[in-house]
């Protein structure tokens, strides 16, 4: 891009060794704060939908989640962790699986907006189909 004189900015780069401009967030700290918020609301069984395996944001968000769960002396239940690859359809499948475990989560941390929307749509659809006995 530079050789072609095309202006560019990298978004959330994992590799910061380049001198090109970039913008990003602290995925680790954001995940810790979000998890602390959920814990503060009284949630103890929190599901987690991972993004794409090997993606920097996926790793940092999950690390922030697990560190905050441990800081709150809360277990990380492997049955409440699923991989959604940052896409809506896989977020739907993950949310459906998480909500069908024997002891479902009371909250789900989804690693991006698409998967969060998927989890909300599943929970909304599920709540309407099982009224009034849903948790």
Short mmCIF file of C-alpha atoms in Angstrom, two decimals:
data_model
loop_
_atom_site.label_atom_id
_atom_site.label_comp_id
_atom_site.label_asym_id
_atom_site.label_seq_id
_atom_site.Cartn_x
_atom_site.Cartn_y
_atom_site.Cartn_z
CA UNK A 1 0.00 0.00 0.00
CA UNK A 2 2.81 2.38 0.87
CA UNK A 3 4.64 1.63 -2.39
CA UNK A 4 1.47 2.49 -4.31
CA UNK A 5 0.97 5.69 -2.24
CA UNK A 6 -2.38 4.43 -0.97
CA UNK A 7 -3.19 5.76 2.51
CA UNK A 8 -4.07 3.01 4.97
CA UNK A 9 -4.55 2.31 8.65
CA UNK A 10 -4.37 -1.16 10.18
CA UNK A 11 -7.20 -2.13 12.52
CA UNK A 12 -6.32 -4.16 15.59
CA UNK A 13 -3.04 -5.55 14.29
CA UNK A 14 -1.46 -8.37 16.23
CA UNK A 15 1.99 -7.50 14.94
CA UNK A 16 3.08 -4.04 16.10
CA UNK A 17 6.53 -4.11 14.50
CA UNK A 18 5.38 -2.19 11.42
CA UNK A 19 5.58 1.59 11.38
CA UNK A 20 2.24 1.98 9.59
CA UNK A 21 -0.52 3.69 11.56
CA UNK A 22 -2.93 1.46 13.45
CA UNK A 23 -5.84 1.61 15.87
CA UNK A 24 -7.11 -0.98 18.31
CA UNK A 25 -8.42 -1.64 21.79
CA UNK A 26 -7.09 -3.44 24.81
CA UNK A 27 -9.02 -6.69 24.29
CA UNK A 28 -7.68 -8.17 27.52
CA UNK A 29 -8.75 -5.27 29.73
CA UNK A 30 -12.11 -4.92 27.96
CA UNK A 31 -12.82 -8.62 28.56
CA UNK A 32 -11.86 -8.35 32.23
CA UNK A 33 -14.15 -5.37 32.69
CA UNK A 34 -17.05 -7.02 30.89
CA UNK A 35 -16.63 -10.20 32.94
CA UNK A 36 -16.40 -8.18 36.17
CA UNK A 37 -19.64 -6.44 35.18
CA UNK A 38 -21.41 -9.77 34.67
CA UNK A 39 -20.08 -11.06 37.99
CA UNK A 40 -21.22 -7.83 39.64
CA UNK A 41 -24.72 -8.49 38.31
CA UNK A 42 -24.67 -11.82 40.16
CA UNK A 43 -23.76 -14.21 37.33
CA UNK A 44 -21.62 -17.16 38.39
CA UNK A 45 -22.05 -19.53 35.42
CA UNK A 46 -20.93 -17.50 32.45
CA UNK A 47 -20.70 -19.04 28.99
CA UNK A 48 -18.06 -17.90 26.52
CA UNK A 49 -18.22 -17.97 22.73
CA UNK A 50 -14.71 -17.78 21.31
CA UNK A 51 -13.87 -16.11 18.04
CA UNK A 52 -11.58 -17.55 15.39
CA UNK A 53 -8.88 -19.87 16.79
CA UNK A 54 -5.43 -18.28 16.69
CA UNK A 55 -6.81 -14.74 16.27
CA UNK A 56 -5.19 -12.24 18.63
CA UNK A 57 -8.50 -10.77 19.81
CA UNK A 58 -9.88 -14.25 20.50
CA UNK A 59 -6.92 -15.12 22.68
CA UNK A 60 -6.81 -11.82 24.57
CA UNK A 61 -10.57 -11.71 25.22
CA UNK A 62 -10.60 -15.28 26.51
CA UNK A 63 -7.53 -14.64 28.66
CA UNK A 64 -9.21 -11.57 30.17
CA UNK A 65 -12.37 -13.59 30.81
CA UNK A 66 -10.54 -16.47 32.49
CA UNK A 67 -8.34 -14.17 34.59
CA UNK A 68 -11.39 -12.26 35.87
CA UNK A 69 -13.29 -15.48 36.59
CA UNK A 70 -10.30 -16.75 38.58
CA UNK A 71 -10.00 -13.40 40.39
CA UNK A 72 -13.63 -13.86 41.43
CA UNK A 73 -12.91 -17.45 42.56
CA UNK A 74 -15.34 -18.73 39.95
CA UNK A 75 -14.83 -21.94 37.99
CA UNK A 76 -14.37 -21.96 34.23
CA UNK A 77 -16.62 -24.76 33.03
CA UNK A 78 -15.35 -26.23 29.75
CA UNK A 79 -18.92 -27.23 28.84
CA UNK A 80 -19.76 -23.50 28.72
CA UNK A 81 -17.07 -22.62 26.15
CA UNK A 82 -17.71 -22.88 22.41
CA UNK A 83 -16.01 -21.61 19.24
CA UNK A 84 -18.04 -19.41 16.92
CA UNK A 85 -15.38 -18.02 14.54
CA UNK A 86 -16.79 -14.45 14.74
CA UNK A 87 -19.80 -15.27 12.50
CA UNK A 88 -23.54 -15.17 13.22
CA UNK A 89 -24.49 -18.72 12.09
CA UNK A 90 -21.81 -20.32 14.25
CA UNK A 91 -22.79 -18.01 17.11
CA UNK A 92 -26.33 -19.39 16.83
CA UNK A 93 -25.06 -22.98 17.00
CA UNK A 94 -22.83 -22.16 19.98
CA UNK A 95 -25.59 -20.37 21.91
CA UNK A 96 -28.00 -23.24 21.27
CA UNK A 97 -25.44 -25.73 22.58
CA UNK A 98 -24.60 -23.62 25.64
CA UNK A 99 -28.25 -23.14 26.57
CA UNK A 100 -28.93 -26.88 26.31
CA UNK A 101 -26.28 -28.10 28.78
CA UNK A 102 -27.61 -29.61 32.01
CA UNK A 103 -26.77 -26.45 33.98
CA UNK A 104 -26.88 -23.63 31.39
CA UNK A 105 -25.10 -20.33 31.86
CA UNK A 106 -26.95 -17.35 33.26
CA UNK A 107 -24.97 -15.07 30.92
CA UNK A 108 -22.99 -15.52 27.71
CA UNK A 109 -19.88 -13.53 26.80
CA UNK A 110 -19.69 -13.53 22.99
CA UNK A 111 -16.40 -12.45 21.42
CA UNK A 112 -17.93 -10.07 18.88
CA UNK A 113 -21.16 -8.31 17.91
CA UNK A 114 -22.27 -10.89 15.33
CA UNK A 115 -22.07 -13.75 17.82
CA UNK A 116 -23.65 -11.61 20.57
CA UNK A 117 -26.59 -10.90 18.26
CA UNK A 118 -26.79 -14.63 17.56
CA UNK A 119 -26.87 -15.46 21.27
CA UNK A 120 -29.58 -12.86 21.88
CA UNK A 121 -31.68 -14.22 19.01
CA UNK A 122 -31.37 -17.78 20.30
CA UNK A 123 -32.19 -16.82 23.88
CA UNK A 124 -35.18 -14.74 22.76
CA UNK A 125 -36.51 -17.53 20.52
CA UNK A 126 -35.85 -20.13 23.23
CA UNK A 127 -37.55 -18.05 25.95
CA UNK A 128 -40.71 -17.67 23.88
CA UNK A 129 -40.87 -21.36 23.03
CA UNK A 130 -40.62 -22.64 26.60
CA UNK A 131 -42.64 -20.08 28.54
CA UNK A 132 -43.29 -19.98 31.47
CA UNK A 133 -40.79 -22.59 32.73
CA UNK A 134 -37.51 -21.17 31.34
CA UNK A 135 -34.82 -19.96 33.71
#
